[in-house]
Coordinates of C-alpha atoms in Angstrom, one line a residue:
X1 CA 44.2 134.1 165.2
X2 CA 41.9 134.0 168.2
X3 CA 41.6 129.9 167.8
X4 CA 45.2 129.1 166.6
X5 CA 47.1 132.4 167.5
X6 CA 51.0 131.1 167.5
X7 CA 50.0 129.5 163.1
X8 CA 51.7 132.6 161.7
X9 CA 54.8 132.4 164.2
X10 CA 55.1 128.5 163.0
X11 CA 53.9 129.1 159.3
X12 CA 57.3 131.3 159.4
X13 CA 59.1 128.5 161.0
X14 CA 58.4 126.3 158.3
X15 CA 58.4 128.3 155.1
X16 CA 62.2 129.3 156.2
X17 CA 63.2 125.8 157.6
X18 CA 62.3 124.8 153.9
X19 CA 64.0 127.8 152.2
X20 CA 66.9 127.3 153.7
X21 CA 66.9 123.7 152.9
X22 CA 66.3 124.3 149.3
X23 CA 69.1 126.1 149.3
X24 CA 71.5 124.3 150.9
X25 CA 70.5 121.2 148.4
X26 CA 71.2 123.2 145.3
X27 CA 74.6 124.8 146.8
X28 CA 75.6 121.2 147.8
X29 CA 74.5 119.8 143.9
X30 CA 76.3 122.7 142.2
X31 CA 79.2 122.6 144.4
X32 CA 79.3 118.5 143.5
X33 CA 78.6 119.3 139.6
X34 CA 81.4 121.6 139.3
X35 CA 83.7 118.9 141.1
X36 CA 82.7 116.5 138.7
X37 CA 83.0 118.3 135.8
X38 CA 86.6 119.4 136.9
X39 CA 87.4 116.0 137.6
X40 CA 85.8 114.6 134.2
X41 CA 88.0 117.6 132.8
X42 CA 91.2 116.3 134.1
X43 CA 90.6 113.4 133.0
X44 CA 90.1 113.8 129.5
X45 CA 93.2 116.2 129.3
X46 CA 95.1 113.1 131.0
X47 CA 93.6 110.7 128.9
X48 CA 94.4 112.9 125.8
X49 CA 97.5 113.2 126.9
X50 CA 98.5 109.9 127.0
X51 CA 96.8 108.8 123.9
X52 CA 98.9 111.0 122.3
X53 CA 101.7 109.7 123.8
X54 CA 101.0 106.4 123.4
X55 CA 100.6 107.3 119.5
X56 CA 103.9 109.4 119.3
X57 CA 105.7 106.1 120.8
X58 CA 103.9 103.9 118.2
X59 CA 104.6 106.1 115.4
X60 CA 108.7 106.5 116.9
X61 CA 108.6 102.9 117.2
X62 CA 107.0 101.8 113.5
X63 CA 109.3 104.9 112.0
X64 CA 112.2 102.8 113.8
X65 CA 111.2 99.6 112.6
X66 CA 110.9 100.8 108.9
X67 CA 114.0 102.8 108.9
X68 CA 115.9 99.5 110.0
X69 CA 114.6 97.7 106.7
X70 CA 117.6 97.8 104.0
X71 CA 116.9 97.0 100.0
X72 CA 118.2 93.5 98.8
X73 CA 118.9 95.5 95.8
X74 CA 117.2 93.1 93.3
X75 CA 113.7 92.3 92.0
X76 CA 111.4 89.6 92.0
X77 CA 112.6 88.1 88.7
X78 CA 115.7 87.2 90.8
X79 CA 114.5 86.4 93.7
X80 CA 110.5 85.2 94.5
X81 CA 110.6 84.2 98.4
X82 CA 108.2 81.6 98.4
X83 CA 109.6 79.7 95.1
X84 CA 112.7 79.7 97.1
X85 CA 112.7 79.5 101.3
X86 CA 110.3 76.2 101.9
X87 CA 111.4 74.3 98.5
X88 CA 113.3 72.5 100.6
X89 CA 116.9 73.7 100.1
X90 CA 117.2 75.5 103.6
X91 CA 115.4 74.1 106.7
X92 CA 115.7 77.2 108.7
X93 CA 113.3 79.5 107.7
X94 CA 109.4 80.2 108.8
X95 CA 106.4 82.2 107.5
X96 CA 105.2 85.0 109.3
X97 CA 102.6 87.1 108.7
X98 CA 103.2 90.9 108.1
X99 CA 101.2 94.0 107.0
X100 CA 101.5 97.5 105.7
X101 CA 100.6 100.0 108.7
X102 CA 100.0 102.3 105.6
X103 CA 98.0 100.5 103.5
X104 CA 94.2 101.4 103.6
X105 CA 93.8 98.0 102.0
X106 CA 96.3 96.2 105.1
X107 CA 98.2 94.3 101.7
X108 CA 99.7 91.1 103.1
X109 CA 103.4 90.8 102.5
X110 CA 105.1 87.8 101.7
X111 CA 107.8 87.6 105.2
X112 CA 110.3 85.2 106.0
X113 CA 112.4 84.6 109.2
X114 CA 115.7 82.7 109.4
X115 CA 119.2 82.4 110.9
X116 CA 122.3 83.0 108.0
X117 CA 125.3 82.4 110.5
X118 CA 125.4 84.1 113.1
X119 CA 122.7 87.0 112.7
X120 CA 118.5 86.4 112.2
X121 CA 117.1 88.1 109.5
X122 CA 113.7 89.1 108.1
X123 CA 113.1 88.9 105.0
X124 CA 109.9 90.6 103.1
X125 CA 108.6 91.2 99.6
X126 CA 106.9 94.4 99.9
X127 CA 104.0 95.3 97.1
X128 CA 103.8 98.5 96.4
X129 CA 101.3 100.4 94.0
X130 CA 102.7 102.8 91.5
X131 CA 100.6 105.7 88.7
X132 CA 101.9 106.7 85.3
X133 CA 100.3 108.8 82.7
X134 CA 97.0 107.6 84.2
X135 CA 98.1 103.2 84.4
X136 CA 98.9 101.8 88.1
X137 CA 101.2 99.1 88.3
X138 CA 102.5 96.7 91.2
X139 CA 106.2 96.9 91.8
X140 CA 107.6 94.3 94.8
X141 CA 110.8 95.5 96.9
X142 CA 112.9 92.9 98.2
X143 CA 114.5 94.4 101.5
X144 CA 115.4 92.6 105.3
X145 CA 116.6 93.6 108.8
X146 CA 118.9 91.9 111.4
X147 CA 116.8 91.1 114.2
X148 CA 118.9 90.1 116.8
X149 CA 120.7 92.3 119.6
X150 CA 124.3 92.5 118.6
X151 CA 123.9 92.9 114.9
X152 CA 120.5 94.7 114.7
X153 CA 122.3 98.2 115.4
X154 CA 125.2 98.4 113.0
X155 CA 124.2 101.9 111.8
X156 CA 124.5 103.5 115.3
X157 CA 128.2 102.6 115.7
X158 CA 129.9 105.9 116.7
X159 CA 132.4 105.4 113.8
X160 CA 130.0 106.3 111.2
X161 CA 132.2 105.1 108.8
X162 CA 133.1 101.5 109.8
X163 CA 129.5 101.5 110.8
X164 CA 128.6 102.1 106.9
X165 CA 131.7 99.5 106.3
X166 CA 129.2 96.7 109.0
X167 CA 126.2 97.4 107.6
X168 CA 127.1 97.0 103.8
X169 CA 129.0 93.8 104.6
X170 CA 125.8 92.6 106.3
X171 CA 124.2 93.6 102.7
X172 CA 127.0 91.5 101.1
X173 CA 126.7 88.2 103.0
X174 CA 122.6 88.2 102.7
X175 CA 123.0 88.6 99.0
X176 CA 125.9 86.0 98.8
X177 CA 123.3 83.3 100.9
X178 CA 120.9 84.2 97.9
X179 CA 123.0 83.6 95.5
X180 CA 122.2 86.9 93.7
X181 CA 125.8 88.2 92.6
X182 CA 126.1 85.3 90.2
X183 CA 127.6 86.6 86.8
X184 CA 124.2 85.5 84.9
X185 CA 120.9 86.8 86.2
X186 CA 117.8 84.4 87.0
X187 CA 115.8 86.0 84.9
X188 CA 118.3 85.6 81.5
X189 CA 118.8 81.9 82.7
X190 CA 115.3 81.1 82.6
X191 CA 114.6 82.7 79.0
X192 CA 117.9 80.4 78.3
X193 CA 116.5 77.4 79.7
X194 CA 113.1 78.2 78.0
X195 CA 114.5 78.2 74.6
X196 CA 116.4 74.9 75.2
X197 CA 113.5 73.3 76.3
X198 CA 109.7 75.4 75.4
X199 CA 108.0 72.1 75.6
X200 CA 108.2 71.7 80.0
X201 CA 110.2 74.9 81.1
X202 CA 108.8 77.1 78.5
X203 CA 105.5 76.5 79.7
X204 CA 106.5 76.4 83.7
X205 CA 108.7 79.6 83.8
X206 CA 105.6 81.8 84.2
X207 CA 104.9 79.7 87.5
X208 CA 107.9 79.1 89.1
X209 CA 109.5 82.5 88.1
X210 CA 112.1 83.6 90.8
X211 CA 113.1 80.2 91.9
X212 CA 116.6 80.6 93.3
X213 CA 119.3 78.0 93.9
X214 CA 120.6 79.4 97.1
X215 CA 124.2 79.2 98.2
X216 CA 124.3 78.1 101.8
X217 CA 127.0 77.4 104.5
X218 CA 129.1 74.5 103.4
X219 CA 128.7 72.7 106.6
X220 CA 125.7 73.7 107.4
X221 CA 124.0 72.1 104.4
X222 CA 125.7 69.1 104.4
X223 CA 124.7 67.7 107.7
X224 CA 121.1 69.1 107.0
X225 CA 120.9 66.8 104.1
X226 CA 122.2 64.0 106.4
X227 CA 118.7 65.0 108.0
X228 CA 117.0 65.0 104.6
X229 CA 117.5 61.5 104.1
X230 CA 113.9 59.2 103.8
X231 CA 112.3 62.3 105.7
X232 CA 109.9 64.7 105.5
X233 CA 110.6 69.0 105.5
X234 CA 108.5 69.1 108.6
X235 CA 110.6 66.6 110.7
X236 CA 113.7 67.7 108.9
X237 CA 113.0 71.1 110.3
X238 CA 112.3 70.1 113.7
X239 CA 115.4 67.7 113.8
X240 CA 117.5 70.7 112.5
X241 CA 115.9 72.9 115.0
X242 CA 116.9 70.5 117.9
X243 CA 120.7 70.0 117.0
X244 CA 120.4 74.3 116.9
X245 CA 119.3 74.6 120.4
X246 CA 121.4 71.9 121.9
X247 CA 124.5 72.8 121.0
X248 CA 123.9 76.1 118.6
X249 CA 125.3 80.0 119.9
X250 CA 122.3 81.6 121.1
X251 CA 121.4 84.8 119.4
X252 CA 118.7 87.0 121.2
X253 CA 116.1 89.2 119.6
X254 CA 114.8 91.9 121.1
X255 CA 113.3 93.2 117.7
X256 CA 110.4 92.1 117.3
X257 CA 109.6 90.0 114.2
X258 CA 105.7 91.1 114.4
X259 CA 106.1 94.7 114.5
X260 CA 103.1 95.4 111.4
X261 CA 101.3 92.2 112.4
X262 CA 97.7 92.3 113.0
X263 CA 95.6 89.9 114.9
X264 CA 92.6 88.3 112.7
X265 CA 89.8 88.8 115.4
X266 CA 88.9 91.8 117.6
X267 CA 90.5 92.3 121.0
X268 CA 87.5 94.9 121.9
X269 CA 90.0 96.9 123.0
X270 CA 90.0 100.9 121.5
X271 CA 92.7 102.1 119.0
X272 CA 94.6 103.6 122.2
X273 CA 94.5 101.0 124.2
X274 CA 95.4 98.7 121.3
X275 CA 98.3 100.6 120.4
X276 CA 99.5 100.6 124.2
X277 CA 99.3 97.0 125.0
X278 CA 101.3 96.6 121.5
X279 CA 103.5 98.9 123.0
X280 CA 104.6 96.9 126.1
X281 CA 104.3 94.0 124.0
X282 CA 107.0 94.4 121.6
X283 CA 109.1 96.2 124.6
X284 CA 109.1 93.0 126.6
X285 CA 109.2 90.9 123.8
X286 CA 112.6 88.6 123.3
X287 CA 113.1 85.7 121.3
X288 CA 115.9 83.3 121.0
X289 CA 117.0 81.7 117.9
X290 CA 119.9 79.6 117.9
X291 CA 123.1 79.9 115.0
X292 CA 123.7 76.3 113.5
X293 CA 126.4 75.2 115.9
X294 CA 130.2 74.7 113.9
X295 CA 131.9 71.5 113.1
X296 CA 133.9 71.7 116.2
X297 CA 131.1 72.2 118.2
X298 CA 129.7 69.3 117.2
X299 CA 132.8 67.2 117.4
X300 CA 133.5 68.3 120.6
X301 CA 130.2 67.9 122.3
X302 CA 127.8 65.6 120.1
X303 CA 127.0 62.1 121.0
X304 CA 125.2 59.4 119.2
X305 CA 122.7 58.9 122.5
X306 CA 121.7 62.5 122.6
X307 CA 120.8 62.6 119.1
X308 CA 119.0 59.3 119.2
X309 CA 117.0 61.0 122.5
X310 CA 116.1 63.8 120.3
X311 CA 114.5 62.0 117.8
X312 CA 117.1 61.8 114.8
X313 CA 116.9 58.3 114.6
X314 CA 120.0 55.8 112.4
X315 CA 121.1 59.4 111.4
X316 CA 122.3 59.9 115.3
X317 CA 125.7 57.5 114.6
X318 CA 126.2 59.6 111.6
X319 CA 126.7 63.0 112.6
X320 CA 129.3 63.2 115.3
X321 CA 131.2 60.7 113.1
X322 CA 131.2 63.4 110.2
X323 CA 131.9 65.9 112.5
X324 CA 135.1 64.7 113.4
X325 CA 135.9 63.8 110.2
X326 CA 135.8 66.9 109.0
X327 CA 137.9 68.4 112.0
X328 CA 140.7 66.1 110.6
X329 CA 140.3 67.1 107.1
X330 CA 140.2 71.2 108.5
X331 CA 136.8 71.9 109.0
X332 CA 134.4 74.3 107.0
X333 CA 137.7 75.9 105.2
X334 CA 138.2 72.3 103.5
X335 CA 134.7 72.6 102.4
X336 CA 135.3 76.0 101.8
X337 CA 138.0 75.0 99.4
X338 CA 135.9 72.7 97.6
X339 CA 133.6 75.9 96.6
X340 CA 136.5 78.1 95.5
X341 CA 138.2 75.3 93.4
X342 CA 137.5 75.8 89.2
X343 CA 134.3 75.4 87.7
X344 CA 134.9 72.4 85.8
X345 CA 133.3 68.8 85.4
X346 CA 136.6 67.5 86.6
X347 CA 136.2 69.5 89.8
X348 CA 132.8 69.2 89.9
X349 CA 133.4 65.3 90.5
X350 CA 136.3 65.3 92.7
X351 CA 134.0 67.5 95.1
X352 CA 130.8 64.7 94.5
X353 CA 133.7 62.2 95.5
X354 CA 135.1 63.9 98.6
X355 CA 132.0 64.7 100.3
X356 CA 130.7 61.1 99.7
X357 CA 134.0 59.6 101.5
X358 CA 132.4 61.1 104.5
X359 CA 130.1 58.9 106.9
X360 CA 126.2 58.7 105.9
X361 CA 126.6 60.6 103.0
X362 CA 125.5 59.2 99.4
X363 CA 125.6 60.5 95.9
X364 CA 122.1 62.2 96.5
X365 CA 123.2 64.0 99.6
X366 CA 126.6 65.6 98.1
X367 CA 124.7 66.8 94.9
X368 CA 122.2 68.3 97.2
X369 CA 125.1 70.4 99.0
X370 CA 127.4 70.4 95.6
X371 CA 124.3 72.4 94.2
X372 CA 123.1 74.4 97.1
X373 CA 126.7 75.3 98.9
X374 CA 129.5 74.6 97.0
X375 CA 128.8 76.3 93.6
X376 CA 128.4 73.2 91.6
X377 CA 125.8 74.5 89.0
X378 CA 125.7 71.4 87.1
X379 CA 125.0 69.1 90.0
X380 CA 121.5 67.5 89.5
X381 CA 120.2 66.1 92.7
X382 CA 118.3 63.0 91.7
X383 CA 115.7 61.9 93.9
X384 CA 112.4 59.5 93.3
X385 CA 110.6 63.1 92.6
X386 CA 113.3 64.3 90.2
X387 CA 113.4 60.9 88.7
X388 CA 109.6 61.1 88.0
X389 CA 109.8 64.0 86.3
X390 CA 112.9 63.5 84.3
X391 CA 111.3 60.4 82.9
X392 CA 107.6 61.7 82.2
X393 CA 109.2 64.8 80.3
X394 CA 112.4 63.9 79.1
X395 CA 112.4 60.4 78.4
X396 CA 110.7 59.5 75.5
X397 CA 112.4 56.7 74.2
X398 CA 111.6 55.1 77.7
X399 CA 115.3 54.6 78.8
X400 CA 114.8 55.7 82.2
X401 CA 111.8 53.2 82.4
X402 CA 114.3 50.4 81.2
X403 CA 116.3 51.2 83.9
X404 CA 113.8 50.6 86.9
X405 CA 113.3 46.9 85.3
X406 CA 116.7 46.3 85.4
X407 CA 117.0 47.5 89.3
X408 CA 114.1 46.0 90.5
X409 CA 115.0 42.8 89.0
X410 CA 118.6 42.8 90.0
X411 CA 119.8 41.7 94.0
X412 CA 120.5 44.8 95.5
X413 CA 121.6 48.2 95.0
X414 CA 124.2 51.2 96.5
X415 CA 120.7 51.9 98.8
X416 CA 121.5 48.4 100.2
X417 CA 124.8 48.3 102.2
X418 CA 125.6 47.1 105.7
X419 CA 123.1 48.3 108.4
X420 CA 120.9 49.6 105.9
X421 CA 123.1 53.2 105.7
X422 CA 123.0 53.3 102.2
X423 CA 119.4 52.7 102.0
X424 CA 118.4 55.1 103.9
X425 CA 120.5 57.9 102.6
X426 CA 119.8 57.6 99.0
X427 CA 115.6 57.4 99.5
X428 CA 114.1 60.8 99.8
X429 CA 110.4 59.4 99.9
X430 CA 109.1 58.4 103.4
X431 CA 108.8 54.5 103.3
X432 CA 105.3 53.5 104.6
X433 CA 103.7 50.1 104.7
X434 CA 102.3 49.2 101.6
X435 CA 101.4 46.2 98.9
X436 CA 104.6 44.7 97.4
X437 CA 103.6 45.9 93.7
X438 CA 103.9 49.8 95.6
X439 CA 107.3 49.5 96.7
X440 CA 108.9 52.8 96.8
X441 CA 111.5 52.9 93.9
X442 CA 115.1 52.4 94.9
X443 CA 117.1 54.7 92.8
X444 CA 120.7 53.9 91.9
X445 CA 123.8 55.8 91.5
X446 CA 124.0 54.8 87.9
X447 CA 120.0 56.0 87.2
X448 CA 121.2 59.0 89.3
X449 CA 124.5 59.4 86.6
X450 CA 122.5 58.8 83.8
X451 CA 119.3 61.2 84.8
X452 CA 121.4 63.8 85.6
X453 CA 123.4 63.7 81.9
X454 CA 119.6 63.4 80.2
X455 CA 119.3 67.3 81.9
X456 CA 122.8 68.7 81.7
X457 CA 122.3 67.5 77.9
X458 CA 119.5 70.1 77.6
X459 CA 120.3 73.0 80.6
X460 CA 124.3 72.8 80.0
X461 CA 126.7 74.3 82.9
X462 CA 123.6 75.5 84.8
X463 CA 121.3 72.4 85.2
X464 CA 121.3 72.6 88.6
X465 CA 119.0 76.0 88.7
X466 CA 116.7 74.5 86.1
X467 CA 116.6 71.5 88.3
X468 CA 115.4 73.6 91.4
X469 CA 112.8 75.6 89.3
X470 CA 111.3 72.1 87.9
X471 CA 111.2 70.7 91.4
X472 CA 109.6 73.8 92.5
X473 CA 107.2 72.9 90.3
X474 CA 106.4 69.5 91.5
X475 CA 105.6 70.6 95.1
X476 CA 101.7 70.2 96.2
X477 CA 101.5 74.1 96.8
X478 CA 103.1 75.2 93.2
X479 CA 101.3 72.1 91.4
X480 CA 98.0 73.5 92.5
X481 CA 98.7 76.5 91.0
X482 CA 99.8 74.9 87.2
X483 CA 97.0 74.5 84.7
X484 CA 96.2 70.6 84.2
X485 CA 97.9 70.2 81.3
X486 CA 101.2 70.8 83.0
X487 CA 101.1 69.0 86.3
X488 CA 103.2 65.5 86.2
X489 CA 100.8 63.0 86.3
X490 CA 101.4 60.9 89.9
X491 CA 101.0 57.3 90.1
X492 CA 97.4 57.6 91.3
X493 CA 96.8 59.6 88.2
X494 CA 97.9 56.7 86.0
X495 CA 95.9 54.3 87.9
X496 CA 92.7 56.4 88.0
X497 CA 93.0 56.9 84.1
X498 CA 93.8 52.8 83.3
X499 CA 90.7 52.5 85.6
X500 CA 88.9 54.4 83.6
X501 CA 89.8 53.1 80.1
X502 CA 91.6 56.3 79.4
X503 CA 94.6 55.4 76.4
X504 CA 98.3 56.4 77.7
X505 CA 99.3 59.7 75.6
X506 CA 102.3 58.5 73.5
X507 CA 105.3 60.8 73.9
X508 CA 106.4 62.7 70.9
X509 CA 110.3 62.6 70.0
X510 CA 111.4 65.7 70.6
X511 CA 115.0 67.6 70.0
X512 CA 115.9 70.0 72.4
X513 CA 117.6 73.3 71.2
X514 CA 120.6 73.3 73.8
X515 CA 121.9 76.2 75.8
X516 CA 124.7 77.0 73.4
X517 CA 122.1 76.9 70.7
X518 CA 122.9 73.8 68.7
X519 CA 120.0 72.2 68.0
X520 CA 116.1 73.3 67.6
X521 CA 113.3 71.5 69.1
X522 CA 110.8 69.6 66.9
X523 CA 108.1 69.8 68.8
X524 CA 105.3 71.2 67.4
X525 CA 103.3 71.6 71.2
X526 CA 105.7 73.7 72.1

């Protein structure tokens, strides 16, 4: 004390200076732990909040969605989407992947999009997986929804009953473009067709089962075949698209088409975020789609240039020219008329006749719309894929094949006529460069005639739907699927197999036990 006599007075100093740091360090960290942990509170209450309100919306909105789905009232025997949509009978409808919010196992449906007149529908086989006394089995439900605006909410008209009145006639027309109130069903056809013939559609039925003729509009159709003609489906899609969109009704979705879609890769966003961005998504999500424009339309306002701009080619002269020509004649009710006129062979010519009076339209394209819009079950559409067929499995006494020498040899044909229309109408194979011995076959209207009696011989008053079901069966995505045994064999088949030394199978003679039940085959393969 005596040397340093103020060091207790400053010790003091110190020691409190410090205390009362200390303490105003901790007050200040507990006071900013507390705010933090209110905030983080909030937050999480917020951000519960709006999860769950992001998850009733989603819910409310896949609820909506589902309740908006109405059964097609038939079954898969009937009616299988993908042996029917991209055969090539209808150039209007696309593939679009859809899955079951409440399947564990996210089971891929099998969905279709199109345009039938004036509305857009989706269309979807739904797979469902059913118990019994211990055994689960898969049952498919056929059902669709109208997508766009005006015809999407039928059920929330405030007359309930003419809304129920809209909304079953929206049931009536989808099943009338599917051709599903015919008297006979698919299924009993088939079994017909497989008794007439157990050598080829015996065999095939199992493959190509719920392979529907469809029953378009008339007019529609017919100047989608023009289209057809030495084309490919994915050009004739795109031309049919384009004359949609330049002179179609445009018909706005605001439903969306991918509403149980799922991405294949990971966004790396959460589940809530996910489900919000999905939200806003399919909220400011609208798509146009275009009805097929009338036959006034298109006499009124289509032009030969603006078709040739868009790509359609020779076919460009043709169209506006049958437009108005079918003005004159009265337009889709004359075609109309056609359809609703007796089912008879008689009638069944007269139509073949009328529709090939009208410009760019052969005997190949008017059996194509007979068949698929005008309720001509007979019709057999003969192109070089039908004639292929007919004459690997129904020809064996090689009369077909007599034929070709006789066409090839002689000067010309109805595919050879003035500007080359006829040519190009009749010819559904695309023409492409190749060695004179490969030239594409040129099929006649007398092959056509005489193929077409070699099926109605065997198929009877509905040839037609055993027609589409064999050609089903010819495309590259259905032959894949046929044991080897049953796929036609092509031309480079034949070739690799002389190549190879392999000895042409001879065909049997065989009788074909007729739809009416005449006769029995004698084929013992069968």
């Amino acid at each position: 004390d005596k040397v340093f006599p103020h060091f207790p007075y400053m010790t003091s100093l110190v020691l409190g200076s410090s205390f009362r740091f200390c303490c105003r360090q901790l007050f200040t960290r507990t006071t900013k732990t507390k705010t933090t942990s209110t905030a983080r509170r909030r937050a999480a209450i917020f951000s519960s909040s709006s999860s769950m309100k992001n998850k009733r919306s989603s819910i409310k909105r896949r609820n909506q969605n589902e309740e908006n789905w109405k059964s097609l009232r038939t079954t898969r025997d009937d009616l299988s989407l993908d042996r029917t949509l991209p055969t090539g009978q209808s150039f209007r409808w696309q593939k679009v992947e859809e899955y079951d919010e409440n399947d564990e196992n996210e089971k891929k449906y099998s969905t279709y999009v199109g345009v039938i007149g004036r509305r857009v529908v989706q269309i979807r086989e739904r797979m469902e997986f059913e118990e019994e006394e211990e055994k689960s089995y898969e049952t498919t439900t056929i059902e669709f929804r109208v997508l766009n605006t005006n015809e999407s909410n039928i059920c929330k008209n405030e007359d309930k009953e003419n809304g129920e009145q809209e909304e079953e006639q929206v049931t009536k027309d989808v099943r009338a473009y599917f051709n599903l109130d015919d008297p006979i069903p698919l299924k009993d056809l088939f079994e017909q067709f497989s008794k007439a013939d157990p050598y080829r559609f015996g065999r095939l039925s199992a493959y190509v089962r719920g392979a529907r003729t469809l029953r378009q509009p008339p007019a529609e159709c017919l100047i989608s075949f023009v289209c057809s003609s030495n084309n490919n489906i994915a050009r004739i899609k795109k031309m049919v698209e384009s004359l949609c969109e330049k002179y179609g009704e445009e018909l706005v979705c605001n439903v969306s088409s991918r509403s149980s879609s799922r991405s294949s890769g990971s966004s790396g966003r959460d589940d809530d975020e996910e489900d919000e961005v999905n939200d806003k998504e399919e909220i400011n999500e609208s798509k146009i789609y275009h009805a097929f424009p009338t036959v006034e339309q298109l006499a009124e306002k289509c032009d030969e240039q603006t078709l040739r701009d868009l790509g359609f080619g020779y076919r460009a002269k043709f169209i506006p020219a049958m437009a108005k020509e079918l003005v004159k004649r009265g337009g889709e009710a004359y075609l109309l008329k056609l359809r609703d006129a007796p089912q008879t062979e008689e009638e069944k010519y007269r139509a073949i006749t009328e529709l090939t009076s009208l410009p760019g339209v052969g005997p190949k394209v008017a059996g194509c719309a007979a068949l698929f819009s005008l309720d001509k079950k007979s019709v057999v559409p003969v192109d070089t894929h039908v004639w292929q067929l007919a004459r690997e499995h129904f020809d064996p006494n090689g009369e077909l094949a007599s034929m070709e020498t006789t066409a090839s040899t002689s000067k010309g044909s109805a595919n050879e006529e003035e500007a080359g229309q006829q040519r190009h109408k009749e010819s559904s194979t695309p023409t492409t460069p190749t060695k004179q011995k490969d030239k594409p076959l040129s099929i006649t209207p007398k092959m056509m005639k005489r193929c077409e009696e070699m099926l109605v011989s065997i198929y009877g008053a509905y040839a037609g739907y055993a027609h589409t079901a064999l050609f089903v069966a010819e495309l590259p995505t259905v032959r894949e699927s046929l044991p080897e045994h049953l796929r036609t064999p092509t031309k480079a088949d034949k070739k690799r197999g002389e190549k190879n030394g392999e000895k042409k199978p001879e065909k049997k003679k065989r009788k074909f036990l007729k739809v009416d039940g005449e006769n029995k085959s004698d084929d013992d393969g069968a």
